[in-house]
Coordinates of C-alpha atoms in Angstrom, one line a residue:
M23 CA 0.0 0.0 0.0
D24 CA 1.4 3.4 -1.0
G25 CA -0.8 5.3 1.4
T26 CA -2.7 7.3 -1.2
L27 CA -6.5 7.5 -1.7
R28 CA -8.7 8.6 -4.6
R29 CA -9.2 12.3 -4.2
K30 CA -12.6 13.7 -3.3
G31 CA -14.1 17.1 -3.1
V32 CA -15.4 18.8 0.0
A33 CA -18.8 17.0 0.0
G34 CA -17.2 13.6 -0.5
T35 CA -14.6 14.2 2.1
I36 CA -17.1 15.3 4.7
G37 CA -19.3 12.3 3.7
D38 CA -16.5 9.9 4.5
G39 CA -16.0 11.6 7.8
I40 CA -19.6 11.2 8.7
E41 CA -19.6 7.5 7.8
W42 CA -16.4 6.9 9.7
L43 CA -17.9 8.6 12.8
R44 CA -21.0 6.5 12.4
R45 CA -18.9 3.4 12.6
N46 CA -16.9 4.7 15.6
P47 CA -19.5 6.3 17.9
V48 CA -17.1 6.1 20.9
L49 CA -15.4 9.2 19.5
I50 CA -18.7 11.1 19.9
V51 CA -18.6 10.1 23.6
L52 CA -15.0 11.2 24.0
F53 CA -15.5 14.5 22.4
F54 CA -18.7 15.1 24.4
G55 CA -16.7 14.4 27.5
Y56 CA -14.2 17.0 26.4
G57 CA -17.0 19.5 25.7
L58 CA -18.4 18.9 29.2
L59 CA -14.9 19.4 30.7
E60 CA -14.7 22.8 29.0
L61 CA -18.2 23.6 30.2
V62 CA -17.3 22.9 33.8
G63 CA -14.2 25.0 33.5
E64 CA -16.3 28.0 32.8
F65 CA -17.7 28.0 36.3
L66 CA -14.6 27.1 38.4
G67 CA -12.9 30.5 38.5
F68 CA -9.1 30.1 39.1
L69 CA -9.4 26.3 38.9
G70 CA -11.1 26.8 35.5
G71 CA -7.7 27.7 34.1
L72 CA -6.3 24.4 35.1
V73 CA -9.3 22.6 33.7
T74 CA -8.9 24.5 30.5
L75 CA -5.3 23.4 30.2
L76 CA -6.3 19.8 30.9
G77 CA -9.0 20.2 28.3
Y78 CA -6.3 21.2 25.7
L79 CA -4.4 18.0 26.4
V80 CA -7.5 15.9 26.2
Y81 CA -8.4 17.6 23.0
L82 CA -5.0 16.8 21.4
Y83 CA -5.3 13.2 22.5
I84 CA -8.8 12.7 21.1
N85 CA -7.9 14.4 17.9
G86 CA -4.9 12.1 17.5
L87 CA -7.2 9.1 18.0
V88 CA -9.5 10.4 15.2
H89 CA -6.6 10.7 12.8
V90 CA -5.3 7.2 13.5
V91 CA -8.8 5.8 13.3
G92 CA -9.3 7.7 10.1
R93 CA -6.2 6.1 8.6
D94 CA -7.5 2.7 9.5
E95 CA -10.9 3.4 8.0
A96 CA -9.5 4.9 4.8
M97 CA -7.2 1.9 4.3
G98 CA -9.8 -0.7 5.2
D99 CA -7.9 -1.9 8.3
P100 CA -9.6 -3.0 11.5
V101 CA -10.0 -0.2 14.0
D102 CA -8.1 -0.9 17.2
L103 CA -8.5 1.9 19.7
G104 CA -5.9 0.4 22.0
R105 CA -3.3 0.5 19.2
A106 CA -4.5 3.9 18.2
S107 CA -4.1 5.2 21.7
S108 CA -0.6 3.9 21.9
A109 CA 0.3 5.6 18.6
V110 CA -1.0 8.9 19.9
L111 CA 0.7 8.7 23.3
G112 CA 3.9 7.9 21.5
Q113 CA 3.7 11.2 19.6
F114 CA 2.1 13.2 22.4
V115 CA 5.1 15.5 23.1
S116 CA 5.3 16.3 19.4
L117 CA 1.5 17.0 19.3
I118 CA 1.9 19.5 22.1
G119 CA 4.7 21.2 20.3
I120 CA 2.7 21.4 17.1
F121 CA -0.3 22.8 19.0
I122 CA 1.9 25.5 20.6
V123 CA 3.4 26.6 17.2
Y124 CA 0.0 26.5 15.6
V125 CA -1.7 28.7 18.2
L126 CA 1.1 31.2 18.2
A127 CA 1.3 31.4 14.4
V128 CA -2.4 31.6 13.8
G129 CA -2.8 34.1 16.8
I130 CA -0.1 36.4 15.3
G131 CA -1.8 36.1 11.9
F132 CA -5.1 37.2 13.4
V133 CA -3.5 40.1 15.2
L134 CA -2.0 41.3 12.0
L135 CA -5.2 40.8 9.9
I136 CA -7.9 38.1 9.8
I137 CA -6.9 36.8 6.4
P138 CA -3.3 35.9 7.4
G139 CA -4.6 34.1 10.4
L140 CA -7.0 32.0 8.3
Y141 CA -4.3 31.3 5.8
L142 CA -1.8 30.1 8.4
G143 CA -4.5 28.0 10.0
V144 CA -5.3 26.2 6.8
R145 CA -1.7 25.7 5.8
L146 CA -0.9 24.1 9.2
S147 CA -4.1 22.2 9.7
L148 CA -2.6 18.9 8.5
A149 CA 0.3 18.8 10.9
L150 CA -1.5 16.7 13.5
P151 CA -2.5 13.9 11.1
A152 CA 1.1 14.0 9.7
C153 CA 2.4 13.6 13.3
V154 CA 0.3 10.6 14.4
I155 CA -0.2 8.8 11.1
D156 CA 3.4 8.9 9.9
E157 CA 5.2 9.5 13.3
K158 CA 6.7 12.8 12.2
G159 CA 8.3 15.2 14.6
V160 CA 7.2 18.8 15.2
T161 CA 9.2 20.5 12.5
E162 CA 8.6 17.7 9.9
S163 CA 4.9 17.6 10.6
L164 CA 4.6 21.4 10.2
E165 CA 6.7 21.3 7.0
T166 CA 4.6 18.5 5.6
S167 CA 1.3 20.2 6.4
W168 CA 2.6 23.4 4.7
S169 CA 3.5 21.4 1.6
V170 CA 0.4 19.2 1.3
A171 CA -2.0 22.0 2.1
K172 CA -0.6 24.1 -0.7
G173 CA -2.7 22.3 -3.4
N174 CA -5.7 21.8 -1.2
L175 CA -6.4 25.3 0.1
L176 CA -9.9 25.5 -1.4
K177 CA -10.9 22.1 0.0
L178 CA -9.5 22.8 3.4
F179 CA -11.1 26.2 3.6
G180 CA -14.4 24.7 2.3
I181 CA -14.4 22.2 5.2
F182 CA -13.6 25.0 7.7
L183 CA -16.4 27.1 6.2
V184 CA -19.0 24.4 6.5
S185 CA -18.1 23.8 10.2
F186 CA -18.0 27.5 10.9
L187 CA -21.5 28.0 9.3
I188 CA -22.9 25.2 11.5
V189 CA -21.5 26.8 14.7
V190 CA -22.8 30.3 13.7
G191 CA -26.2 28.9 12.7
T192 CA -26.5 27.1 16.0
A193 CA -25.6 30.3 17.9
I194 CA -28.3 32.2 16.0
A195 CA -30.9 29.5 16.6
T196 CA -30.0 29.4 20.3
L197 CA -30.3 33.2 20.5
L198 CA -33.7 33.1 18.9
V199 CA -34.9 30.5 21.4
T200 CA -33.4 31.9 24.6
G201 CA -32.9 35.6 23.9
F202 CA -29.7 37.5 24.5
G203 CA -28.9 37.1 28.2
E204 CA -27.4 34.8 30.8
G205 CA -29.7 32.0 29.6
F206 CA -28.2 32.3 26.1
Y207 CA -24.6 31.9 27.3
L208 CA -25.4 28.8 29.3
A209 CA -27.5 27.2 26.6
F210 CA -24.9 27.9 24.0
L211 CA -22.2 26.3 26.1
V212 CA -24.4 23.2 26.4
V213 CA -25.2 23.1 22.7
S214 CA -21.5 23.7 21.9
A215 CA -20.6 20.6 23.8
V216 CA -23.0 18.6 21.7
L217 CA -21.7 20.2 18.5
T218 CA -18.1 19.5 19.5
A219 CA -19.0 15.9 19.9
V220 CA -20.2 15.6 16.3
V221 CA -18.7 18.3 14.2
T222 CA -15.1 18.2 15.4
P223 CA -14.5 14.5 14.7
I224 CA -16.0 14.8 11.3
V225 CA -13.7 17.8 10.5
Q226 CA -10.6 15.9 11.8
F227 CA -11.6 12.8 9.8
A228 CA -11.7 15.1 6.8
Y229 CA -8.2 16.4 7.5
A230 CA -6.9 12.9 7.9
R231 CA -8.4 11.9 4.6
I232 CA -6.9 14.9 2.8
Y233 CA -3.5 14.1 4.3
L234 CA -3.7 10.5 3.2
E235 CA -4.7 11.6 -0.3
N236 CA -1.3 13.4 -0.6
R237 CA 1.1 11.6 1.7
S238 CA 3.1 10.0 -1.1
G239 CA 3.7 10.6 -4.7
S240 CA 4.1 14.3 -5.5
G241 CA 3.5 15.1 -1.9
D242 CA 2.7 18.7 -2.5
G243 CA -0.8 18.2 -3.9
E244 CA -0.3 21.1 -6.4
D245 CA -2.8 19.6 -8.8
V246 CA -5.8 19.1 -6.6
D247 CA -6.9 22.6 -5.7
H248 CA -9.6 22.4 -8.4
V249 CA -11.4 19.5 -6.7
A250 CA -15.1 20.2 -6.9
W251 CA -17.5 20.3 -3.9

């Protein structure tokens, strides 16, 4: 196996993500637990900061699981969560390093202007799957993401846009039901936990698939930015 997949557009990529999540519902439970952890942290004052930090670590771990499971699903291999967990934990220090660089780079990009932040976020979005799927270090994962994402910018941005519109639409719907007040904030946090449990793994599955489509061969994916929705 050379590790490549037939390339799909945004709709097909998201469709695979939905199907893979359907076959691995435990990921919904894990992401919902993360969402609840973040929700609890909002009401703990000083301790909330520690809970938030713990939440970031949990988030990285679960994201890593999604990418390894996505690789197994894409390649038709049996999904083994124990093996996937071992793979993620073996790369966990690198995952933390990637996350720190990603947050700093995207944060600086947003401070300068919104568009540079979005661009950096898209170009570096495949670093986590590169890290856990092919056991790459921090620098190599970031370089690989930068290269692979070059020819997949429209697809990656399309996936981001779909998830963003879902979150915004949910916020608007919650506002219409609860009104703008304290009830809205609490309701939105609860709804966000549910959204996180479903939308996030689908998006991460999509990222894993895009990485697998381009992990060998030309590697830079320069011919795939025309892929239709």
